[in-house]
Amino acid sequence: MSTWFPKWRPYQGQIDHRPVATDEYLPPAQSAVLGIQHAFAMFGSTVLAPLLMGFNPNLAILMSGICTILFFCMTGGRVPSYLGSSFAFIGVVAAATGHITGSGANPNIGVALGGIVACGVIYAIIGFMVMLTGTRWIEKLMPPVVTGAVVMIIGLNLAPVTVKAVAGHPFDMWMALITVLCMGIIAVFTRGLLQRLLLLIGLLIAYLIYAIATNGLGLGQPIDFSQISAAPWFGLPSLTAPTFQTNAMLIIAPVALILVAENLGHIKAVGAMTGEDLTPYLGKAFVADGIATTLSGSVGAPGMTTYGENIGVMAVTRVYSTIVFVIAGIFAIFLGLSPKFGAVISTIPSAVLTGASIVVFGLITIAGAKIWLENKVDFSNNKNLIVAAVTIILGAGNFELMFGNFNLGGIGTATFAAILLNWLFGLKDKS
């Protein structure tokens, strides 16, 4: 009889010779540094999403850590994933609250939270259905051609937003490319643990170059270090209770379907990388993510989702140990409880974060292509060709479909298009 948690075993051999499996662990120092890298990988997006929705970013960081550890426990430590703020909620939160994206604190945050809680409950119910009935129906609904395309568009959809952050600012654009170059050099020309820490080390090197260029040589916008000394060492972020309004819940709750597709795609991508069949844990993952979203929304933070950014980190490092994600979660909790530490991280220039995002979102996109390759998706079949082609363009072009006040968003529209087209064109095979 299998236990809830696996029996973790120490990693044997040289770290650059073979991948680290989900049920293996590295020495404490290496695990700690790898965990911190995962926390850095999620930081930009987990902070950006609440800022765009008018939520408290420190609370979002705190809850991402708590929810990641909750996910680890509920999935029996068998699915390597980090939970962070979901971008899928941005459009519907704006529609439900009337909040202008990126315009500061959201005065109607309680209404948005009620919808997020409802979304989490529906998401968890879908997870329980998968646990009871198996994964066959959801895999039939979302075969590799669909999940690969959905994973790809998560990276491609965020690309214009990422690049727009530095557009029109030549110095920042150059710094973003220098950040990409720093990470690329470490990825290609180093070995061992240093190579596996390319995102963290590359980001630190780029940060140092930026500081020398701006604060030292007077180029670009200098880094303001005064906010670090002004921030206290410890402090609990302010909490907000949800308000349940039917209209807002109807607008926000359907995001659960997008999260299902996103999570399915992520787990398929991780399974392809690890060579392990993670499908049996799909229901538990949905339930865990749904409960995490409900918990997060209950205290004032955004909805949670498994993070593609961290899948990108795993793709490069080939370290799949779930223990590393517990360390990342603990690190995020301390970060969320320390305004001073949060102030230090917030000094990372947007140009450097943009460069890191270019690398990470690119890796997410390639992870989608890897699903196609691993599952030998046949693109000489016109059904697969059209499903993939339409999905990618709808997602990359951010084709937002409106149903009354409900904005499905680019990722949502592309996801549902992929599912519907795959089902519709699949009728030909049955005729």
Short mmCIF file of C-alpha atoms in Angstrom, two decimals:
data_model
loop_
_atom_site.label_atom_id
_atom_site.label_comp_id
_atom_site.label_asym_id
_atom_site.label_seq_id
_atom_site.Cartn_x
_atom_site.Cartn_y
_atom_site.Cartn_z
CA MET A 1 0.00 0.00 0.00
CA SER A 2 1.46 3.35 -1.06
CA THR A 3 1.88 6.11 1.51
CA TRP A 4 0.57 9.66 1.07
CA PHE A 5 4.11 11.07 0.88
CA PRO A 6 6.94 9.34 -1.00
CA LYS A 7 10.05 8.10 0.78
CA TRP A 8 12.53 10.77 -0.23
CA ARG A 9 16.07 9.61 -0.90
CA PRO A 10 19.33 11.55 -1.22
CA TYR A 11 20.51 12.42 -4.74
CA GLN A 12 23.48 10.29 -5.76
CA GLY A 13 26.17 11.36 -8.21
CA GLN A 14 27.19 14.64 -9.84
CA ILE A 15 24.46 17.29 -10.07
CA ASP A 16 25.09 17.99 -13.76
CA HIS A 17 25.06 14.32 -14.82
CA ARG A 18 21.36 13.49 -14.44
CA PRO A 19 18.10 15.17 -13.34
CA VAL A 20 17.05 15.28 -9.69
CA ALA A 21 13.81 13.27 -9.38
CA THR A 22 10.72 14.45 -7.50
CA ASP A 23 11.38 12.04 -4.64
CA GLU A 24 15.08 12.91 -4.28
CA TYR A 25 16.69 15.67 -2.27
CA LEU A 26 19.95 17.58 -2.50
CA PRO A 27 22.19 18.70 0.40
CA PRO A 28 20.59 21.48 2.53
CA ALA A 29 22.70 24.35 1.17
CA GLN A 30 22.03 23.46 -2.48
CA SER A 31 18.32 22.89 -1.79
CA ALA A 32 18.07 26.26 -0.03
CA VAL A 33 19.67 28.17 -2.91
CA LEU A 34 17.51 26.37 -5.48
CA GLY A 35 14.42 27.14 -3.38
CA ILE A 36 15.35 30.83 -3.27
CA GLN A 37 15.78 30.80 -7.05
CA HIS A 38 12.21 29.48 -7.40
CA ALA A 39 11.00 32.27 -5.11
CA PHE A 40 12.78 34.82 -7.31
CA ALA A 41 11.33 33.26 -10.46
CA MET A 42 7.77 33.71 -9.24
CA PHE A 43 8.35 37.08 -7.61
CA GLY A 44 7.87 39.39 -10.61
CA SER A 45 4.56 37.88 -11.73
CA THR A 46 3.22 37.22 -8.22
CA VAL A 47 3.77 40.90 -7.39
CA LEU A 48 2.73 42.29 -10.79
CA ALA A 49 -0.67 40.55 -10.87
CA PRO A 50 -1.92 42.02 -7.54
CA LEU A 51 -0.52 45.46 -8.45
CA LEU A 52 -2.54 45.43 -11.68
CA MET A 53 -5.69 44.36 -9.80
CA GLY A 54 -5.17 46.81 -6.91
CA PHE A 55 -4.36 44.11 -4.33
CA ASN A 56 -1.65 44.11 -1.64
CA PRO A 57 1.51 42.58 -3.21
CA ASN A 58 3.09 41.71 0.16
CA LEU A 59 -0.02 39.71 1.11
CA ALA A 60 0.07 38.01 -2.30
CA ILE A 61 3.67 36.93 -1.67
CA LEU A 62 2.80 35.67 1.82
CA MET A 63 -0.18 33.66 0.55
CA SER A 64 1.79 32.26 -2.37
CA GLY A 65 4.18 30.71 0.14
CA ILE A 66 1.40 29.35 2.34
CA CYS A 67 -0.54 28.01 -0.64
CA THR A 68 2.54 26.37 -2.16
CA ILE A 69 3.14 24.43 1.07
CA LEU A 70 -0.60 23.59 1.24
CA PHE A 71 -0.41 22.29 -2.35
CA PHE A 72 2.67 20.21 -1.44
CA CYS A 73 0.82 18.61 1.49
CA MET A 74 -2.44 17.97 -0.38
CA THR A 75 -0.71 16.36 -3.36
CA GLY A 76 1.45 14.20 -1.09
CA GLY A 77 4.64 15.98 -2.15
CA ARG A 78 4.48 14.27 -5.55
CA VAL A 79 3.81 17.21 -7.90
CA PRO A 80 6.60 19.82 -8.16
CA SER A 81 4.76 23.14 -8.45
CA TYR A 82 4.81 26.66 -7.08
CA LEU A 83 1.51 28.51 -6.57
CA GLY A 84 1.45 32.22 -7.33
CA SER A 85 -0.93 35.03 -8.31
CA SER A 86 -2.94 34.11 -11.40
CA PHE A 87 -3.06 36.54 -14.34
CA ALA A 88 -6.31 34.90 -15.45
CA PHE A 89 -8.19 37.01 -12.88
CA ILE A 90 -6.97 40.44 -14.01
CA GLY A 91 -9.57 41.08 -16.73
CA VAL A 92 -12.56 39.71 -14.80
CA VAL A 93 -11.60 41.53 -11.59
CA ALA A 94 -11.44 44.79 -13.56
CA ALA A 95 -14.86 44.04 -15.10
CA ALA A 96 -16.46 43.07 -11.77
CA THR A 97 -15.11 46.00 -9.73
CA GLY A 98 -14.81 48.78 -12.29
CA HIS A 99 -11.16 49.15 -11.30
CA ILE A 100 -8.75 50.61 -13.85
CA THR A 101 -5.86 48.17 -14.18
CA GLY A 102 -2.69 49.43 -12.53
CA SER A 103 -4.29 52.56 -11.04
CA GLY A 104 -3.50 51.84 -7.39
CA ALA A 105 -5.55 50.25 -4.61
CA ASN A 106 -8.88 48.71 -5.63
CA PRO A 107 -11.71 50.26 -3.54
CA ASN A 108 -14.02 47.32 -4.41
CA ILE A 109 -11.54 44.61 -3.55
CA GLY A 110 -14.08 42.80 -1.33
CA VAL A 111 -16.40 42.21 -4.29
CA ALA A 112 -13.52 40.75 -6.31
CA LEU A 113 -12.55 38.50 -3.41
CA GLY A 114 -16.08 37.04 -3.24
CA GLY A 115 -15.78 36.03 -6.88
CA ILE A 116 -12.31 34.56 -6.33
CA VAL A 117 -13.59 32.45 -3.41
CA ALA A 118 -16.48 31.18 -5.60
CA CYS A 119 -14.01 30.37 -8.37
CA GLY A 120 -11.84 28.39 -5.95
CA VAL A 121 -14.83 26.36 -4.74
CA ILE A 122 -15.85 25.44 -8.32
CA TYR A 123 -12.24 24.58 -9.15
CA ALA A 124 -12.02 22.26 -6.12
CA ILE A 125 -15.34 20.59 -7.07
CA ILE A 126 -13.94 19.85 -10.55
CA GLY A 127 -10.92 18.34 -8.81
CA PHE A 128 -13.10 16.06 -6.67
CA MET A 129 -14.97 14.98 -9.84
CA VAL A 130 -11.65 14.04 -11.44
CA MET A 131 -10.68 12.10 -8.29
CA LEU A 132 -13.99 10.19 -8.34
CA THR A 133 -14.36 9.56 -12.08
CA GLY A 134 -10.74 9.44 -13.20
CA THR A 135 -8.86 11.60 -15.66
CA ARG A 136 -9.96 9.96 -18.90
CA TRP A 137 -12.73 12.48 -19.65
CA ILE A 138 -10.56 15.52 -18.98
CA GLU A 139 -7.69 14.05 -21.01
CA LYS A 140 -10.13 13.40 -23.85
CA LEU A 141 -11.35 16.97 -23.51
CA MET A 142 -7.78 18.26 -23.47
CA PRO A 143 -5.42 15.96 -25.42
CA PRO A 144 -1.71 16.83 -25.98
CA VAL A 145 -2.43 19.03 -29.01
CA VAL A 146 -4.68 21.18 -26.80
CA THR A 147 -2.56 21.21 -23.62
CA GLY A 148 0.63 21.91 -25.58
CA ALA A 149 -1.00 24.88 -27.29
CA VAL A 150 -2.43 26.21 -23.99
CA VAL A 151 0.97 26.03 -22.29
CA MET A 152 2.56 27.81 -25.25
CA ILE A 153 0.06 30.67 -25.24
CA ILE A 154 0.59 31.29 -21.52
CA GLY A 155 4.14 32.28 -22.40
CA LEU A 156 3.26 34.02 -25.68
CA ASN A 157 0.28 35.92 -24.25
CA LEU A 158 2.46 37.52 -21.56
CA ALA A 159 5.25 38.42 -24.00
CA PRO A 160 3.76 41.73 -25.27
CA VAL A 161 3.02 42.89 -21.69
CA THR A 162 6.59 42.06 -20.69
CA VAL A 163 8.20 43.87 -23.60
CA LYS A 164 5.83 46.85 -23.26
CA ALA A 165 7.30 47.53 -19.80
CA VAL A 166 10.55 48.76 -21.40
CA ALA A 167 9.25 49.92 -24.80
CA GLY A 168 10.24 53.50 -25.62
CA HIS A 169 13.08 53.52 -23.08
CA PRO A 170 16.31 52.67 -24.94
CA PHE A 171 18.44 52.25 -21.81
CA ASP A 172 15.92 49.89 -20.22
CA MET A 173 15.63 47.91 -23.45
CA TRP A 174 19.38 47.44 -23.55
CA MET A 175 19.41 46.44 -19.87
CA ALA A 176 16.69 43.85 -20.53
CA LEU A 177 18.83 42.35 -23.28
CA ILE A 178 21.92 42.45 -21.05
CA THR A 179 19.91 40.52 -18.42
CA VAL A 180 18.99 37.92 -21.05
CA LEU A 181 22.67 37.73 -22.05
CA CYS A 182 23.79 37.27 -18.42
CA MET A 183 21.41 34.35 -17.96
CA GLY A 184 22.27 32.88 -21.35
CA ILE A 185 26.02 32.97 -20.70
CA ILE A 186 25.57 31.16 -17.38
CA ALA A 187 23.24 28.60 -18.99
CA VAL A 188 25.64 27.80 -21.83
CA PHE A 189 29.17 28.35 -20.47
CA THR A 190 28.94 27.06 -16.87
CA ARG A 191 28.34 23.66 -15.32
CA GLY A 192 27.01 22.09 -12.14
CA LEU A 193 25.10 24.07 -9.53
CA LEU A 194 26.09 27.45 -11.03
CA GLN A 195 24.45 26.48 -14.32
CA ARG A 196 21.29 25.43 -12.51
CA LEU A 197 21.11 28.80 -10.76
CA LEU A 198 21.26 30.74 -14.01
CA LEU A 199 18.11 32.79 -13.33
CA LEU A 200 19.10 33.85 -9.82
CA ILE A 201 22.80 34.49 -10.57
CA GLY A 202 22.01 36.11 -13.92
CA LEU A 203 19.50 38.42 -12.25
CA LEU A 204 21.99 39.43 -9.54
CA ILE A 205 24.73 40.15 -12.10
CA ALA A 206 22.32 42.22 -14.21
CA TYR A 207 21.16 44.07 -11.06
CA LEU A 208 24.80 44.93 -10.26
CA ILE A 209 25.45 46.12 -13.83
CA TYR A 210 22.29 48.26 -13.69
CA ALA A 211 23.32 49.80 -10.34
CA ILE A 212 26.80 50.68 -11.67
CA ALA A 213 25.36 52.15 -14.88
CA THR A 214 22.67 54.27 -13.17
CA ASN A 215 23.74 55.08 -9.61
CA GLY A 216 27.44 55.13 -10.58
CA LEU A 217 27.62 56.49 -14.14
CA GLY A 218 24.39 58.48 -14.21
CA LEU A 219 22.70 56.53 -17.02
CA GLY A 220 18.98 55.73 -16.88
CA GLN A 221 16.80 55.81 -13.76
CA PRO A 222 18.89 55.24 -10.59
CA ILE A 223 17.81 52.70 -7.98
CA ASP A 224 16.17 54.29 -4.92
CA PHE A 225 17.60 52.55 -1.86
CA SER A 226 15.94 54.91 0.65
CA GLN A 227 12.77 52.80 0.77
CA ILE A 228 14.79 49.94 2.30
CA SER A 229 15.84 51.87 5.39
CA ALA A 230 12.33 53.27 5.82
CA ALA A 231 10.64 49.84 5.83
CA PRO A 232 10.26 47.86 9.11
CA TRP A 233 11.83 44.41 9.46
CA PHE A 234 8.63 42.58 10.36
CA GLY A 235 4.95 43.26 9.82
CA LEU A 236 1.76 41.40 8.89
CA PRO A 237 0.11 42.68 5.69
CA SER A 238 -3.42 44.03 6.15
CA LEU A 239 -6.19 41.51 5.47
CA THR A 240 -9.51 42.10 3.65
CA ALA A 241 -12.72 40.07 3.94
CA PRO A 242 -14.65 39.04 0.79
CA THR A 243 -18.06 40.43 -0.11
CA PHE A 244 -20.34 38.06 -1.98
CA GLN A 245 -22.26 39.70 -4.83
CA THR A 246 -24.00 37.48 -7.37
CA ASN A 247 -23.02 39.49 -10.45
CA ALA A 248 -19.33 39.61 -9.53
CA MET A 249 -19.32 35.91 -8.72
CA LEU A 250 -20.88 35.09 -12.11
CA ILE A 251 -18.20 37.16 -13.84
CA ILE A 252 -15.19 35.77 -11.93
CA ALA A 253 -16.13 32.14 -11.09
CA PRO A 254 -15.84 30.79 -14.69
CA VAL A 255 -12.09 31.47 -14.51
CA ALA A 256 -12.01 28.03 -12.81
CA LEU A 257 -12.16 26.43 -16.27
CA ILE A 258 -9.13 28.43 -17.39
CA LEU A 259 -7.23 27.38 -14.26
CA VAL A 260 -8.11 23.72 -14.94
CA ALA A 261 -6.67 23.96 -18.45
CA GLU A 262 -3.64 25.88 -17.18
CA ASN A 263 -2.95 23.40 -14.38
CA LEU A 264 -3.47 20.42 -16.68
CA GLY A 265 -1.01 21.89 -19.16
CA HIS A 266 1.52 22.60 -16.42
CA ILE A 267 1.33 19.08 -14.99
CA LYS A 268 1.63 17.58 -18.46
CA ALA A 269 4.69 19.77 -19.07
CA VAL A 270 6.27 18.74 -15.77
CA GLY A 271 5.45 15.10 -16.47
CA ALA A 272 7.15 15.39 -19.88
CA MET A 273 10.26 16.89 -18.26
CA THR A 274 10.51 14.45 -15.35
CA GLY A 275 9.58 11.34 -17.33
CA GLU A 276 7.11 10.50 -14.52
CA ASP A 277 3.38 9.91 -14.97
CA LEU A 278 1.80 12.63 -12.83
CA THR A 279 -1.70 12.07 -14.26
CA PRO A 280 -2.92 10.08 -11.20
CA TYR A 281 -2.35 13.19 -9.07
CA LEU A 282 -4.29 15.52 -11.37
CA GLY A 283 -7.48 15.49 -9.24
CA LYS A 284 -5.53 16.18 -6.05
CA ALA A 285 -3.71 19.03 -7.80
CA PHE A 286 -7.02 20.61 -8.91
CA VAL A 287 -8.50 20.28 -5.40
CA ALA A 288 -5.35 21.68 -3.79
CA ASP A 289 -5.20 24.65 -6.19
CA GLY A 290 -8.94 25.28 -5.74
CA ILE A 291 -8.70 25.28 -1.94
CA ALA A 292 -5.58 27.47 -2.15
CA THR A 293 -7.48 29.98 -4.33
CA THR A 294 -10.42 29.96 -1.88
CA LEU A 295 -8.09 30.49 1.09
CA SER A 296 -6.18 33.25 -0.65
CA GLY A 297 -9.36 35.10 -1.67
CA SER A 298 -10.75 34.74 1.86
CA VAL A 299 -8.01 36.94 3.34
CA GLY A 300 -7.57 39.52 0.58
CA ALA A 301 -5.08 38.02 -1.88
CA PRO A 302 -5.48 37.07 -5.57
CA GLY A 303 -6.47 33.64 -6.88
CA MET A 304 -3.64 31.12 -7.12
CA THR A 305 -2.39 28.94 -9.95
CA THR A 306 0.52 26.62 -10.59
CA TYR A 307 3.29 28.77 -12.00
CA GLY A 308 4.74 28.39 -15.47
CA GLU A 309 7.70 30.53 -14.43
CA ASN A 310 8.81 27.79 -12.05
CA ILE A 311 8.28 25.15 -14.72
CA GLY A 312 10.72 27.21 -16.78
CA VAL A 313 13.21 27.06 -13.91
CA MET A 314 12.84 23.26 -13.71
CA ALA A 315 13.29 22.97 -17.47
CA VAL A 316 16.71 24.56 -17.18
CA THR A 317 17.90 23.25 -13.82
CA ARG A 318 16.49 19.71 -14.23
CA VAL A 319 15.91 19.70 -10.46
CA TYR A 320 12.38 18.36 -9.85
CA SER A 321 12.66 17.67 -6.12
CA THR A 322 9.41 18.74 -4.44
CA ILE A 323 11.36 19.53 -1.26
CA VAL A 324 12.80 22.57 -3.06
CA PHE A 325 9.27 24.02 -3.38
CA VAL A 326 8.68 23.79 0.37
CA ILE A 327 11.85 25.85 0.86
CA ALA A 328 10.63 28.34 -1.76
CA GLY A 329 7.27 28.57 0.08
CA ILE A 330 8.96 29.19 3.44
CA PHE A 331 11.18 31.84 1.85
CA ALA A 332 8.09 33.54 0.35
CA ILE A 333 6.34 33.54 3.74
CA PHE A 334 9.31 35.30 5.35
CA LEU A 335 9.37 37.70 2.41
CA GLY A 336 5.67 38.46 2.84
CA LEU A 337 6.14 39.07 6.58
CA SER A 338 9.12 41.40 6.08
CA PRO A 339 8.34 44.78 4.55
CA LYS A 340 12.08 45.55 4.59
CA PHE A 341 12.98 42.46 2.62
CA GLY A 342 10.11 43.19 0.30
CA ALA A 343 11.53 46.70 -0.16
CA VAL A 344 14.90 45.22 -1.13
CA ILE A 345 13.30 43.00 -3.76
CA SER A 346 11.14 45.87 -5.00
CA THR A 347 14.31 47.80 -5.89
CA ILE A 348 14.99 45.32 -8.69
CA PRO A 349 14.55 47.50 -11.80
CA SER A 350 11.72 46.69 -14.17
CA ALA A 351 14.27 46.41 -17.00
CA VAL A 352 16.03 43.56 -15.19
CA LEU A 353 12.71 41.85 -14.37
CA THR A 354 11.71 42.23 -18.02
CA GLY A 355 14.90 40.51 -19.15
CA ALA A 356 14.27 37.66 -16.71
CA SER A 357 10.66 37.43 -17.89
CA ILE A 358 11.76 37.15 -21.53
CA VAL A 359 13.85 34.09 -20.61
CA VAL A 360 11.21 32.52 -18.38
CA PHE A 361 8.22 33.11 -20.67
CA GLY A 362 10.28 31.76 -23.56
CA LEU A 363 10.96 28.61 -21.57
CA ILE A 364 7.23 28.23 -20.84
CA THR A 365 6.50 28.46 -24.57
CA ILE A 366 9.10 25.82 -25.37
CA ALA A 367 7.63 23.59 -22.63
CA GLY A 368 4.37 23.63 -24.64
CA ALA A 369 6.22 22.58 -27.78
CA LYS A 370 7.88 19.81 -25.78
CA ILE A 371 4.43 18.37 -24.92
CA TRP A 372 3.79 18.04 -28.66
CA LEU A 373 7.15 16.40 -29.25
CA GLU A 374 6.94 14.01 -26.29
CA ASN A 375 3.44 12.90 -27.33
CA LYS A 376 4.33 12.77 -31.03
CA VAL A 377 1.43 15.03 -32.07
CA ASP A 378 0.86 14.47 -35.79
CA PHE A 379 0.72 17.82 -37.58
CA SER A 380 0.15 16.18 -40.95
CA ASN A 381 -3.37 15.71 -39.52
CA ASN A 382 -5.33 18.84 -40.45
CA LYS A 383 -7.37 18.65 -37.24
CA ASN A 384 -4.27 19.02 -35.07
CA LEU A 385 -2.84 21.64 -37.42
CA ILE A 386 -5.90 23.92 -37.25
CA VAL A 387 -6.45 23.46 -33.49
CA ALA A 388 -2.83 24.39 -32.70
CA ALA A 389 -2.59 27.21 -35.27
CA VAL A 390 -5.80 28.98 -34.23
CA THR A 391 -5.12 28.56 -30.51
CA ILE A 392 -1.63 30.06 -30.70
CA ILE A 393 -2.67 33.13 -32.70
CA LEU A 394 -5.73 33.80 -30.51
CA GLY A 395 -3.59 33.54 -27.38
CA ALA A 396 -0.54 35.43 -28.64
CA GLY A 397 -2.76 38.15 -30.11
CA ASN A 398 -4.73 38.38 -26.83
CA PHE A 399 -8.07 37.88 -28.61
CA GLU A 400 -10.49 38.83 -25.81
CA LEU A 401 -14.06 37.57 -26.22
CA MET A 402 -16.86 39.33 -24.32
CA PHE A 403 -20.02 37.69 -22.97
CA GLY A 404 -21.95 40.62 -21.55
CA ASN A 405 -19.73 41.87 -18.74
CA PHE A 406 -17.63 38.72 -18.73
CA ASN A 407 -14.29 39.15 -20.48
CA LEU A 408 -12.90 35.71 -21.28
CA GLY A 409 -9.44 37.17 -21.92
CA GLY A 410 -6.91 36.10 -24.50
CA ILE A 411 -5.79 32.94 -22.70
CA GLY A 412 -9.38 31.98 -21.87
CA THR A 413 -10.63 32.54 -25.42
CA ALA A 414 -7.75 30.53 -26.88
CA THR A 415 -8.22 27.73 -24.33
CA PHE A 416 -11.93 27.31 -25.02
CA ALA A 417 -11.31 27.61 -28.77
CA ALA A 418 -8.78 24.78 -28.55
CA ILE A 419 -11.20 22.56 -26.61
CA LEU A 420 -14.20 23.29 -28.85
CA LEU A 421 -12.32 22.98 -32.14
CA ASN A 422 -10.70 19.73 -31.04
CA TRP A 423 -14.14 18.33 -30.12
CA LEU A 424 -15.85 19.64 -33.27
CA PHE A 425 -13.19 18.37 -35.69
CA GLY A 426 -12.99 15.11 -33.73
CA LEU A 427 -16.57 14.33 -34.82
CA LYS A 428 -15.17 13.56 -38.29
CA ASP A 429 -13.22 10.61 -36.84
CA LYS A 430 -16.43 9.19 -35.36
CA SER A 431 -18.47 9.53 -38.54
#
